[in-house]
């Protein structure tokens, strides 16, 4: 099947989705068999964490870059003693009737299409944040989960953090009072991606598969691993890459569903490189009785992101210089 036929077919399937009730699939002997889409840093981390579980079998790891697939498969084998099958085309894992679920750690532009195809194949889905590339795509993912009676979970792991649960309980208590303003920060120093010319994909890379539903273009390192975050056709910049964590916690804390209005301002004020998404950004959400403000600057060397190790300790960060804080 060529690219055009593949994309046309999946677009028609997406448009035809209905709604039903979600239900969890059961693996043989209660052992869950998983396939992984995406073998980058996050995908490989998730695969090794799942591989530590006795009730999970990782049968497939797929990525358009076979160099990443082999490295990730080796990591799973080290943890579990069994090496998953390496795939460049994830659709082969969907043909395996024994696969219960798909774990998706692809670039954002693949989230919706990959999740819907997995649901159509009878697989449950765990998809990394952000849910998708647009609200419309996210709604189609929900419709697919309901129509095909699948479980679909989005990886916003702060929802499982004990300190977040305690904060939620305290903010909801009589001791705290009513909340009318929330300030969210996502400020830090990110390096420039520079300017890169178009070229030839490295050996072992299916760039056409990597682009997937995105527009066809010549290979470019800045339109590939990680740097894709800063281009509109693949993502929405750091507000979606990192800020989404803080925004999700803040909206959870104020317990509001949808805002009445959203306004945004910003642009590329600091860097002179290939990126399209803002390096400086302010967004305001107007909820009933609450205003939430988001501030982002990606050129602030004095603002620091709390490390994973720090978050597990029972102490506060250096608050004025914490670049990922919620007030």
PDB file of C-alpha atoms in Angstrom:
ATOM      1  CA  UNK A   1       0.000   0.000   0.000  1.00  0.00           C
ATOM      2  CA  UNK A   2       1.494   3.349  -0.989  1.00  0.00           C
ATOM      3  CA  UNK A   3       1.453   6.528   1.098  1.00  0.00           C
ATOM      4  CA  UNK A   4      -1.475   8.181  -0.691  1.00  0.00           C
ATOM      5  CA  UNK A   5      -3.712   5.089  -0.490  1.00  0.00           C
ATOM      6  CA  UNK A   6      -2.821   4.566   3.178  1.00  0.00           C
ATOM      7  CA  UNK A   7      -3.641   8.137   4.197  1.00  0.00           C
ATOM      8  CA  UNK A   8      -6.848   8.283   2.153  1.00  0.00           C
ATOM      9  CA  UNK A   9      -8.087   5.031   3.661  1.00  0.00           C
ATOM     10  CA  UNK A  10      -7.373   6.028   7.242  1.00  0.00           C
ATOM     11  CA  UNK A  11      -8.955   9.441   6.741  1.00  0.00           C
ATOM     12  CA  UNK A  12     -12.184   7.814   5.573  1.00  0.00           C
ATOM     13  CA  UNK A  13     -12.105   5.417   8.515  1.00  0.00           C
ATOM     14  CA  UNK A  14     -11.633   8.327  10.934  1.00  0.00           C
ATOM     15  CA  UNK A  15     -14.596  10.224   9.477  1.00  0.00           C
ATOM     16  CA  UNK A  16     -16.875   7.208   9.910  1.00  0.00           C
ATOM     17  CA  UNK A  17     -16.382   6.780  13.671  1.00  0.00           C
ATOM     18  CA  UNK A  18     -19.370   6.463  15.991  1.00  0.00           C
ATOM     19  CA  UNK A  19     -19.766   6.207  19.779  1.00  0.00           C
ATOM     20  CA  UNK A  20     -20.008   3.251  22.160  1.00  0.00           C
ATOM     21  CA  UNK A  21     -18.912   2.290  25.667  1.00  0.00           C
ATOM     22  CA  UNK A  22     -15.234   1.603  26.444  1.00  0.00           C
ATOM     23  CA  UNK A  23     -14.207  -1.777  27.894  1.00  0.00           C
ATOM     24  CA  UNK A  24     -10.891  -3.354  28.829  1.00  0.00           C
ATOM     25  CA  UNK A  25      -9.450  -6.201  26.778  1.00  0.00           C
ATOM     26  CA  UNK A  26      -8.136  -9.241  28.663  1.00  0.00           C
ATOM     27  CA  UNK A  27      -4.898 -10.950  27.664  1.00  0.00           C
ATOM     28  CA  UNK A  28      -4.458 -14.713  27.670  1.00  0.00           C
ATOM     29  CA  UNK A  29      -3.888 -15.959  31.226  1.00  0.00           C
ATOM     30  CA  UNK A  30      -4.186 -12.314  32.405  1.00  0.00           C
ATOM     31  CA  UNK A  31      -0.776 -11.530  30.878  1.00  0.00           C
ATOM     32  CA  UNK A  32      -0.958  -8.370  28.824  1.00  0.00           C
ATOM     33  CA  UNK A  33       0.807  -8.429  25.453  1.00  0.00           C
ATOM     34  CA  UNK A  34       1.948  -5.016  24.244  1.00  0.00           C
ATOM     35  CA  UNK A  35       3.356  -3.396  21.140  1.00  0.00           C
ATOM     36  CA  UNK A  36       5.200  -0.072  21.251  1.00  0.00           C
ATOM     37  CA  UNK A  37       4.996   2.761  18.734  1.00  0.00           C
ATOM     38  CA  UNK A  38       8.036   4.985  19.063  1.00  0.00           C
ATOM     39  CA  UNK A  39      11.460   4.007  20.388  1.00  0.00           C
ATOM     40  CA  UNK A  40      12.913   7.390  21.303  1.00  0.00           C
ATOM     41  CA  UNK A  41      13.806   8.498  24.802  1.00  0.00           C
ATOM     42  CA  UNK A  42      10.282   8.393  26.214  1.00  0.00           C
ATOM     43  CA  UNK A  43       9.229   5.257  24.346  1.00  0.00           C
ATOM     44  CA  UNK A  44      12.345   3.354  25.416  1.00  0.00           C
ATOM     45  CA  UNK A  45      11.874   4.471  29.025  1.00  0.00           C
ATOM     46  CA  UNK A  46       8.266   3.265  29.069  1.00  0.00           C
ATOM     47  CA  UNK A  47       9.228  -0.031  27.425  1.00  0.00           C
ATOM     48  CA  UNK A  48      11.850  -0.783  30.057  1.00  0.00           C
ATOM     49  CA  UNK A  49       9.440   0.108  32.873  1.00  0.00           C
ATOM     50  CA  UNK A  50       6.756  -2.193  31.452  1.00  0.00           C
ATOM     51  CA  UNK A  51       9.392  -4.905  30.907  1.00  0.00           C
ATOM     52  CA  UNK A  52       9.986  -5.056  34.675  1.00  0.00           C
ATOM     53  CA  UNK A  53       6.455  -6.399  35.195  1.00  0.00           C
ATOM     54  CA  UNK A  54       5.843 -10.153  35.294  1.00  0.00           C
ATOM     55  CA  UNK A  55       2.323  -9.697  33.909  1.00  0.00           C
ATOM     56  CA  UNK A  56       3.465  -7.931  30.718  1.00  0.00           C
ATOM     57  CA  UNK A  57       4.991  -9.260  27.515  1.00  0.00           C
ATOM     58  CA  UNK A  58       6.451  -6.700  25.134  1.00  0.00           C
ATOM     59  CA  UNK A  59       6.150  -8.422  21.787  1.00  0.00           C
ATOM     60  CA  UNK A  60       6.882  -5.567  19.349  1.00  0.00           C
ATOM     61  CA  UNK A  61       8.747  -2.282  19.204  1.00  0.00           C
ATOM     62  CA  UNK A  62       8.223  -0.163  16.099  1.00  0.00           C
ATOM     63  CA  UNK A  63       9.929   3.017  14.919  1.00  0.00           C
ATOM     64  CA  UNK A  64      10.739   4.431  11.468  1.00  0.00           C
ATOM     65  CA  UNK A  65      14.350   4.641  12.664  1.00  0.00           C
ATOM     66  CA  UNK A  66      15.588   1.063  12.973  1.00  0.00           C
ATOM     67  CA  UNK A  67      18.659   2.236  14.865  1.00  0.00           C
ATOM     68  CA  UNK A  68      16.384   3.265  17.718  1.00  0.00           C
ATOM     69  CA  UNK A  69      14.319   0.097  17.532  1.00  0.00           C
ATOM     70  CA  UNK A  70      17.309  -2.193  18.004  1.00  0.00           C
ATOM     71  CA  UNK A  71      18.624  -0.162  20.947  1.00  0.00           C
ATOM     72  CA  UNK A  72      15.212  -0.135  22.639  1.00  0.00           C
ATOM     73  CA  UNK A  73      14.693  -3.866  22.047  1.00  0.00           C
ATOM     74  CA  UNK A  74      18.060  -4.556  23.665  1.00  0.00           C
ATOM     75  CA  UNK A  75      16.984  -2.567  26.736  1.00  0.00           C
ATOM     76  CA  UNK A  76      13.771  -4.581  27.047  1.00  0.00           C
ATOM     77  CA  UNK A  77      15.691  -7.848  26.674  1.00  0.00           C
ATOM     78  CA  UNK A  78      18.021  -6.791  29.485  1.00  0.00           C
ATOM     79  CA  UNK A  79      15.065  -6.195  31.809  1.00  0.00           C
ATOM     80  CA  UNK A  80      12.828  -9.120  30.854  1.00  0.00           C
ATOM     81  CA  UNK A  81      15.108 -11.708  29.262  1.00  0.00           C
ATOM     82  CA  UNK A  82      13.022 -11.707  26.066  1.00  0.00           C
ATOM     83  CA  UNK A  83      13.772  -9.576  23.019  1.00  0.00           C
ATOM     84  CA  UNK A  84      10.733  -8.027  21.275  1.00  0.00           C
ATOM     85  CA  UNK A  85      10.385  -8.109  17.513  1.00  0.00           C
ATOM     86  CA  UNK A  86      11.783  -5.008  15.807  1.00  0.00           C
ATOM     87  CA  UNK A  87       9.472  -3.331  13.289  1.00  0.00           C
ATOM     88  CA  UNK A  88       9.805  -0.307  11.050  1.00  0.00           C
ATOM     89  CA  UNK A  89       6.110  -0.326  10.143  1.00  0.00           C
ATOM     90  CA  UNK A  90       3.902  -0.434  13.261  1.00  0.00           C
ATOM     91  CA  UNK A  91       0.917  -1.761  11.293  1.00  0.00           C
ATOM     92  CA  UNK A  92       2.370  -5.282  11.420  1.00  0.00           C
ATOM     93  CA  UNK A  93       1.818  -5.417  15.189  1.00  0.00           C
ATOM     94  CA  UNK A  94      -1.841  -4.507  14.667  1.00  0.00           C
ATOM     95  CA  UNK A  95      -2.281  -7.691  12.620  1.00  0.00           C
ATOM     96  CA  UNK A  96      -1.312  -9.832  15.638  1.00  0.00           C
ATOM     97  CA  UNK A  97      -4.587 -10.858  17.287  1.00  0.00           C
ATOM     98  CA  UNK A  98      -2.805 -11.692  20.550  1.00  0.00           C
ATOM     99  CA  UNK A  99      -1.617  -8.114  21.105  1.00  0.00           C
ATOM    100  CA  UNK A 100      -3.843  -6.515  23.767  1.00  0.00           C
ATOM    101  CA  UNK A 101      -2.593  -2.969  23.712  1.00  0.00           C
ATOM    102  CA  UNK A 102      -0.399  -0.400  22.031  1.00  0.00           C
ATOM    103  CA  UNK A 103       1.812   2.055  23.910  1.00  0.00           C
ATOM    104  CA  UNK A 104       2.348   5.167  21.818  1.00  0.00           C
ATOM    105  CA  UNK A 105       5.322   7.499  22.281  1.00  0.00           C
ATOM    106  CA  UNK A 106       5.458   8.958  18.783  1.00  0.00           C
ATOM    107  CA  UNK A 107       5.649  12.615  17.758  1.00  0.00           C
ATOM    108  CA  UNK A 108       2.331  14.390  18.357  1.00  0.00           C
ATOM    109  CA  UNK A 109       1.181  14.373  14.732  1.00  0.00           C
ATOM    110  CA  UNK A 110       1.011  10.559  14.803  1.00  0.00           C
ATOM    111  CA  UNK A 111      -1.008  10.243  18.037  1.00  0.00           C
ATOM    112  CA  UNK A 112      -4.522  10.412  16.642  1.00  0.00           C
ATOM    113  CA  UNK A 113      -4.050   8.279  13.549  1.00  0.00           C
ATOM    114  CA  UNK A 114      -1.993   5.649  15.372  1.00  0.00           C
ATOM    115  CA  UNK A 115      -4.487   5.434  18.250  1.00  0.00           C
ATOM    116  CA  UNK A 116      -7.498   5.144  15.943  1.00  0.00           C
ATOM    117  CA  UNK A 117      -5.855   2.402  13.875  1.00  0.00           C
ATOM    118  CA  UNK A 118      -5.028   0.533  17.088  1.00  0.00           C
ATOM    119  CA  UNK A 119      -8.646   0.780  18.266  1.00  0.00           C
ATOM    120  CA  UNK A 120      -9.888  -0.464  14.895  1.00  0.00           C
ATOM    121  CA  UNK A 121      -7.546  -3.444  15.280  1.00  0.00           C
ATOM    122  CA  UNK A 122      -9.064  -4.240  18.690  1.00  0.00           C
ATOM    123  CA  UNK A 123      -6.201  -2.901  20.833  1.00  0.00           C
ATOM    124  CA  UNK A 124      -6.335  -0.764  23.961  1.00  0.00           C
ATOM    125  CA  UNK A 125      -4.121   2.334  23.819  1.00  0.00           C
ATOM    126  CA  UNK A 126      -1.814   4.200  26.171  1.00  0.00           C
ATOM    127  CA  UNK A 127      -0.800   7.426  24.425  1.00  0.00           C
ATOM    128  CA  UNK A 128       1.740   9.907  25.705  1.00  0.00           C
ATOM    129  CA  UNK A 129       0.756  13.530  26.245  1.00  0.00           C
ATOM    130  CA  UNK A 130      -0.384  15.637  24.514  1.00  0.00           C
ATOM    131  CA  UNK A 131      -3.437  13.649  23.496  1.00  0.00           C
ATOM    132  CA  UNK A 132      -3.109  14.708  19.878  1.00  0.00           C
ATOM    133  CA  UNK A 133      -2.260  17.532  17.503  1.00  0.00           C
ATOM    134  CA  UNK A 134      -5.677  19.231  17.703  1.00  0.00           C
ATOM    135  CA  UNK A 135      -8.978  19.194  19.603  1.00  0.00           C
ATOM    136  CA  UNK A 136     -10.732  17.710  16.560  1.00  0.00           C
ATOM    137  CA  UNK A 137      -8.260  14.811  16.467  1.00  0.00           C
ATOM    138  CA  UNK A 138      -8.717  14.218  20.199  1.00  0.00           C
ATOM    139  CA  UNK A 139     -12.467  13.955  19.777  1.00  0.00           C
ATOM    140  CA  UNK A 140     -12.011  11.399  17.005  1.00  0.00           C
ATOM    141  CA  UNK A 141      -9.789   9.356  19.323  1.00  0.00           C
ATOM    142  CA  UNK A 142     -12.552   9.318  21.946  1.00  0.00           C
ATOM    143  CA  UNK A 143     -15.097   8.321  19.319  1.00  0.00           C
ATOM    144  CA  UNK A 144     -12.846   5.474  18.195  1.00  0.00           C
ATOM    145  CA  UNK A 145     -12.361   4.187  21.753  1.00  0.00           C
ATOM    146  CA  UNK A 146     -16.114   4.150  22.293  1.00  0.00           C
ATOM    147  CA  UNK A 147     -17.039   2.678  18.928  1.00  0.00           C
ATOM    148  CA  UNK A 148     -14.555  -0.181  19.169  1.00  0.00           C
ATOM    149  CA  UNK A 149     -15.010  -0.589  22.952  1.00  0.00           C
ATOM    150  CA  UNK A 150     -11.389   0.067  23.824  1.00  0.00           C
ATOM    151  CA  UNK A 151      -9.628   1.609  26.797  1.00  0.00           C
ATOM    152  CA  UNK A 152      -7.573   4.693  25.928  1.00  0.00           C
ATOM    153  CA  UNK A 153      -5.447   6.481  28.520  1.00  0.00           C
ATOM    154  CA  UNK A 154      -3.350   9.622  28.108  1.00  0.00           C
ATOM    155  CA  UNK A 155      -0.001   9.694  29.879  1.00  0.00           C
ATOM    156  CA  UNK A 156      -0.290  12.736  32.145  1.00  0.00           C
ATOM    157  CA  UNK A 157       1.682  11.098  34.949  1.00  0.00           C
ATOM    158  CA  UNK A 158       1.351  14.011  37.400  1.00  0.00           C
ATOM    159  CA  UNK A 159      -2.218  12.785  37.913  1.00  0.00           C
ATOM    160  CA  UNK A 160      -0.685   9.877  39.836  1.00  0.00           C
ATOM    161  CA  UNK A 161       1.688  11.993  41.946  1.00  0.00           C
ATOM    162  CA  UNK A 162       0.979  11.928  45.686  1.00  0.00           C
ATOM    163  CA  UNK A 163       1.905  15.600  46.154  1.00  0.00           C
ATOM    164  CA  UNK A 164      -0.629  16.563  43.472  1.00  0.00           C
ATOM    165  CA  UNK A 165      -3.390  14.558  45.150  1.00  0.00           C
ATOM    166  CA  UNK A 166      -2.593  16.165  48.507  1.00  0.00           C
ATOM    167  CA  UNK A 167      -2.587  19.628  46.921  1.00  0.00           C
ATOM    168  CA  UNK A 168      -5.949  18.955  45.294  1.00  0.00           C
ATOM    169  CA  UNK A 169      -7.472  17.866  48.621  1.00  0.00           C
ATOM    170  CA  UNK A 170      -6.075  20.918  50.417  1.00  0.00           C
ATOM    171  CA  UNK A 171      -7.223  23.401  47.761  1.00  0.00           C
ATOM    172  CA  UNK A 172     -10.721  21.886  47.929  1.00  0.00           C
ATOM    173  CA  UNK A 173     -10.797  22.183  51.728  1.00  0.00           C
ATOM    174  CA  UNK A 174     -12.348  24.978  53.785  1.00  0.00           C
ATOM    175  CA  UNK A 175      -8.894  25.949  55.039  1.00  0.00           C
ATOM    176  CA  UNK A 176      -7.829  27.239  51.628  1.00  0.00           C
ATOM    177  CA  UNK A 177     -10.688  29.416  50.421  1.00  0.00           C
ATOM    178  CA  UNK A 178     -11.859  30.223  46.908  1.00  0.00           C
ATOM    179  CA  UNK A 179      -9.383  30.332  44.016  1.00  0.00           C
ATOM    180  CA  UNK A 180      -9.737  33.214  41.551  1.00  0.00           C
ATOM    181  CA  UNK A 181      -6.296  33.410  39.887  1.00  0.00           C
ATOM    182  CA  UNK A 182      -3.787  30.749  38.825  1.00  0.00           C
ATOM    183  CA  UNK A 183      -0.324  31.478  37.431  1.00  0.00           C
ATOM    184  CA  UNK A 184       1.494  28.753  35.496  1.00  0.00           C
ATOM    185  CA  UNK A 185       5.155  28.972  34.469  1.00  0.00           C
ATOM    186  CA  UNK A 186       7.098  27.040  31.852  1.00  0.00           C
ATOM    187  CA  UNK A 187      10.375  28.933  31.627  1.00  0.00           C
ATOM    188  CA  UNK A 188      13.876  27.576  31.174  1.00  0.00           C
ATOM    189  CA  UNK A 189      16.843  27.707  28.829  1.00  0.00           C
ATOM    190  CA  UNK A 190      16.519  25.548  25.721  1.00  0.00           C
ATOM    191  CA  UNK A 191      19.361  25.418  23.198  1.00  0.00           C
ATOM    192  CA  UNK A 192      18.903  26.683  19.662  1.00  0.00           C
ATOM    193  CA  UNK A 193      18.170  24.115  16.954  1.00  0.00           C
ATOM    194  CA  UNK A 194      20.161  26.138  14.451  1.00  0.00           C
ATOM    195  CA  UNK A 195      19.552  26.152  10.730  1.00  0.00           C
ATOM    196  CA  UNK A 196      19.953  22.914   8.775  1.00  0.00           C
ATOM    197  CA  UNK A 197      19.762  22.193   5.046  1.00  0.00           C
ATOM    198  CA  UNK A 198      17.638  19.436   3.518  1.00  0.00           C
ATOM    199  CA  UNK A 199      19.483  16.192   2.892  1.00  0.00           C
ATOM    200  CA  UNK A 200      19.187  12.420   2.645  1.00  0.00           C
ATOM    201  CA  UNK A 201      17.687  10.229   5.399  1.00  0.00           C
ATOM    202  CA  UNK A 202      20.278   8.172   7.319  1.00  0.00           C
ATOM    203  CA  UNK A 203      20.502   4.469   6.566  1.00  0.00           C
ATOM    204  CA  UNK A 204      17.791   2.583   8.411  1.00  0.00           C
ATOM    205  CA  UNK A 205      15.330   5.511   8.475  1.00  0.00           C
ATOM    206  CA  UNK A 206      11.956   5.429   6.688  1.00  0.00           C
ATOM    207  CA  UNK A 207      11.329   9.159   6.615  1.00  0.00           C
ATOM    208  CA  UNK A 208       8.070   8.764   4.710  1.00  0.00           C
ATOM    209  CA  UNK A 209       6.719   6.646   7.569  1.00  0.00           C
ATOM    210  CA  UNK A 210       8.040   9.150  10.124  1.00  0.00           C
ATOM    211  CA  UNK A 211       6.143  11.975   8.392  1.00  0.00           C
ATOM    212  CA  UNK A 212       2.972   9.855   8.232  1.00  0.00           C
ATOM    213  CA  UNK A 213      -0.028  12.217   8.102  1.00  0.00           C
ATOM    214  CA  UNK A 214       2.207  15.314   7.970  1.00  0.00           C
ATOM    215  CA  UNK A 215       2.928  16.953   4.587  1.00  0.00           C
ATOM    216  CA  UNK A 216       5.597  15.310   2.450  1.00  0.00           C
ATOM    217  CA  UNK A 217       8.940  17.113   2.458  1.00  0.00           C
ATOM    218  CA  UNK A 218      12.628  16.421   1.960  1.00  0.00           C
ATOM    219  CA  UNK A 219      14.521  14.979   4.916  1.00  0.00           C
ATOM    220  CA  UNK A 220      15.866  17.544   7.357  1.00  0.00           C
ATOM    221  CA  UNK A 221      17.454  16.911  10.762  1.00  0.00           C
ATOM    222  CA  UNK A 222      15.403  19.767  12.219  1.00  0.00           C
ATOM    223  CA  UNK A 223      12.222  18.054  11.037  1.00  0.00           C
ATOM    224  CA  UNK A 224      13.201  14.821  12.771  1.00  0.00           C
ATOM    225  CA  UNK A 225      14.173  13.557  16.223  1.00  0.00           C
ATOM    226  CA  UNK A 226      13.164  15.949  19.020  1.00  0.00           C
ATOM    227  CA  UNK A 227      13.532  19.164  16.991  1.00  0.00           C
ATOM    228  CA  UNK A 228      10.101  18.332  15.521  1.00  0.00           C
ATOM    229  CA  UNK A 229       8.589  19.885  18.677  1.00  0.00           C
ATOM    230  CA  UNK A 230       9.207  23.364  17.279  1.00  0.00           C
ATOM    231  CA  UNK A 231       7.231  23.021  14.024  1.00  0.00           C
ATOM    232  CA  UNK A 232       3.468  23.502  13.673  1.00  0.00           C
ATOM    233  CA  UNK A 233       2.868  20.483  11.431  1.00  0.00           C
ATOM    234  CA  UNK A 234       4.158  18.103  14.119  1.00  0.00           C
ATOM    235  CA  UNK A 235       3.421  19.838  17.426  1.00  0.00           C
ATOM    236  CA  UNK A 236       2.693  23.179  19.086  1.00  0.00           C
ATOM    237  CA  UNK A 237       5.996  24.107  20.714  1.00  0.00           C
ATOM    238  CA  UNK A 238       7.037  23.885  24.342  1.00  0.00           C
ATOM    239  CA  UNK A 239       3.597  24.821  25.645  1.00  0.00           C
ATOM    240  CA  UNK A 240       2.543  21.381  24.344  1.00  0.00           C
ATOM    241  CA  UNK A 241       5.834  19.604  24.993  1.00  0.00           C
ATOM    242  CA  UNK A 242       6.396  20.624  28.622  1.00  0.00           C
ATOM    243  CA  UNK A 243       3.887  23.302  29.609  1.00  0.00           C
ATOM    244  CA  UNK A 244       1.010  20.864  29.128  1.00  0.00           C
ATOM    245  CA  UNK A 245       2.049  19.147  32.381  1.00  0.00           C
ATOM    246  CA  UNK A 246       1.739  22.334  34.419  1.00  0.00           C
ATOM    247  CA  UNK A 247      -1.465  23.422  32.665  1.00  0.00           C
ATOM    248  CA  UNK A 248      -3.037  20.030  33.304  1.00  0.00           C
ATOM    249  CA  UNK A 249      -2.224  20.169  37.019  1.00  0.00           C
ATOM    250  CA  UNK A 250      -3.529  23.735  37.292  1.00  0.00           C
ATOM    251  CA  UNK A 251      -6.817  22.950  35.566  1.00  0.00           C
ATOM    252  CA  UNK A 252      -7.184  19.865  37.756  1.00  0.00           C
ATOM    253  CA  UNK A 253      -6.629  21.940  40.895  1.00  0.00           C
ATOM    254  CA  UNK A 254      -9.274  24.545  40.014  1.00  0.00           C
ATOM    255  CA  UNK A 255     -11.625  21.736  38.925  1.00  0.00           C
ATOM    256  CA  UNK A 256     -12.860  23.485  35.778  1.00  0.00           C
ATOM    257  CA  UNK A 257     -13.771  21.778  32.521  1.00  0.00           C
ATOM    258  CA  UNK A 258     -13.777  24.360  29.719  1.00  0.00           C
ATOM    259  CA  UNK A 259     -12.891  28.075  29.629  1.00  0.00           C
ATOM    260  CA  UNK A 260     -15.232  30.725  28.260  1.00  0.00           C
ATOM    261  CA  UNK A 261     -12.415  32.230  26.207  1.00  0.00           C
ATOM    262  CA  UNK A 262      -8.693  31.905  25.520  1.00  0.00           C
ATOM    263  CA  UNK A 263      -6.278  34.618  24.382  1.00  0.00           C
ATOM    264  CA  UNK A 264      -2.612  34.224  23.484  1.00  0.00           C
ATOM    265  CA  UNK A 265       0.312  36.458  22.526  1.00  0.00           C
ATOM    266  CA  UNK A 266       3.968  35.843  21.832  1.00  0.00           C
ATOM    267  CA  UNK A 267       6.424  34.947  19.129  1.00  0.00           C
ATOM    268  CA  UNK A 268      10.035  34.139  18.343  1.00  0.00           C
ATOM    269  CA  UNK A 269      11.791  37.024  20.087  1.00  0.00           C
ATOM    270  CA  UNK A 270      15.131  35.483  21.036  1.00  0.00           C
ATOM    271  CA  UNK A 271      16.290  32.704  18.713  1.00  0.00           C
ATOM    272  CA  UNK A 272      17.285  33.056  15.072  1.00  0.00           C
ATOM    273  CA  UNK A 273      16.971  29.502  13.794  1.00  0.00           C
ATOM    274  CA  UNK A 274      14.572  27.161  11.978  1.00  0.00           C
ATOM    275  CA  UNK A 275      11.913  26.903  14.698  1.00  0.00           C
ATOM    276  CA  UNK A 276       8.383  28.131  14.015  1.00  0.00           C
ATOM    277  CA  UNK A 277       6.740  27.936  17.442  1.00  0.00           C
ATOM    278  CA  UNK A 278       7.113  30.725  20.060  1.00  0.00           C
ATOM    279  CA  UNK A 279      10.118  31.006  22.336  1.00  0.00           C
ATOM    280  CA  UNK A 280       8.139  33.628  24.291  1.00  0.00           C
ATOM    281  CA  UNK A 281       4.439  33.170  25.022  1.00  0.00           C
ATOM    282  CA  UNK A 282       1.620  34.256  27.331  1.00  0.00           C
ATOM    283  CA  UNK A 283      -1.823  32.598  27.352  1.00  0.00           C
ATOM    284  CA  UNK A 284      -4.887  33.558  29.427  1.00  0.00           C
ATOM    285  CA  UNK A 285      -7.868  31.279  30.067  1.00  0.00           C
ATOM    286  CA  UNK A 286     -11.102  32.823  31.380  1.00  0.00           C
ATOM    287  CA  UNK A 287     -13.096  30.302  33.422  1.00  0.00           C
ATOM    288  CA  UNK A 288     -16.197  31.060  35.466  1.00  0.00           C
ATOM    289  CA  UNK A 289     -14.794  32.919  38.460  1.00  0.00           C
ATOM    290  CA  UNK A 290     -11.174  31.989  37.731  1.00  0.00           C
ATOM    291  CA  UNK A 291      -8.474  33.392  35.443  1.00  0.00           C
ATOM    292  CA  UNK A 292      -5.506  31.167  34.565  1.00  0.00           C
ATOM    293  CA  UNK A 293      -2.367  32.762  33.113  1.00  0.00           C
ATOM    294  CA  UNK A 294       0.483  30.850  31.455  1.00  0.00           C
ATOM    295  CA  UNK A 295       3.953  32.350  30.977  1.00  0.00           C
ATOM    296  CA  UNK A 296       6.696  30.809  28.854  1.00  0.00           C
ATOM    297  CA  UNK A 297      10.215  31.901  27.992  1.00  0.00           C
ATOM    298  CA  UNK A 298      12.740  29.440  26.569  1.00  0.00           C
ATOM    299  CA  UNK A 299      15.791  31.691  26.970  1.00  0.00           C
ATOM    300  CA  UNK A 300      15.886  32.131  30.775  1.00  0.00           C
ATOM    301  CA  UNK A 301      19.106  30.590  32.187  1.00  0.00           C
ATOM    302  CA  UNK A 302      18.181  31.440  35.783  1.00  0.00           C
ATOM    303  CA  UNK A 303      14.856  29.526  35.650  1.00  0.00           C
ATOM    304  CA  UNK A 304      15.226  25.810  36.416  1.00  0.00           C
ATOM    305  CA  UNK A 305      12.971  22.824  35.829  1.00  0.00           C
ATOM    306  CA  UNK A 306      12.525  20.511  38.820  1.00  0.00           C
ATOM    307  CA  UNK A 307      14.396  17.279  38.157  1.00  0.00           C
ATOM    308  CA  UNK A 308      12.742  13.852  38.345  1.00  0.00           C
ATOM    309  CA  UNK A 309      14.882  12.982  41.384  1.00  0.00           C
ATOM    310  CA  UNK A 310      13.922  16.205  43.187  1.00  0.00           C
ATOM    311  CA  UNK A 311      10.219  15.561  42.713  1.00  0.00           C
ATOM    312  CA  UNK A 312      10.510  12.363  44.752  1.00  0.00           C
ATOM    313  CA  UNK A 313      11.983  14.211  47.733  1.00  0.00           C
ATOM    314  CA  UNK A 314       9.948  15.836  50.508  1.00  0.00           C
ATOM    315  CA  UNK A 315      11.197  19.392  50.078  1.00  0.00           C
ATOM    316  CA  UNK A 316      10.326  22.555  48.177  1.00  0.00           C
ATOM    317  CA  UNK A 317      12.322  23.835  45.200  1.00  0.00           C
ATOM    318  CA  UNK A 318      13.959  27.276  45.089  1.00  0.00           C
ATOM    319  CA  UNK A 319      10.555  28.772  44.377  1.00  0.00           C
ATOM    320  CA  UNK A 320      11.391  32.169  42.753  1.00  0.00           C
ATOM    321  CA  UNK A 321      13.646  30.406  40.236  1.00  0.00           C
ATOM    322  CA  UNK A 322      11.514  27.324  39.637  1.00  0.00           C
ATOM    323  CA  UNK A 323      10.662  27.387  35.931  1.00  0.00           C
ATOM    324  CA  UNK A 324       7.809  24.856  36.078  1.00  0.00           C
ATOM    325  CA  UNK A 325       5.767  26.140  38.974  1.00  0.00           C
ATOM    326  CA  UNK A 326       2.069  26.703  39.614  1.00  0.00           C
ATOM    327  CA  UNK A 327       0.856  29.441  41.937  1.00  0.00           C
TER     328      UNK A 327
END
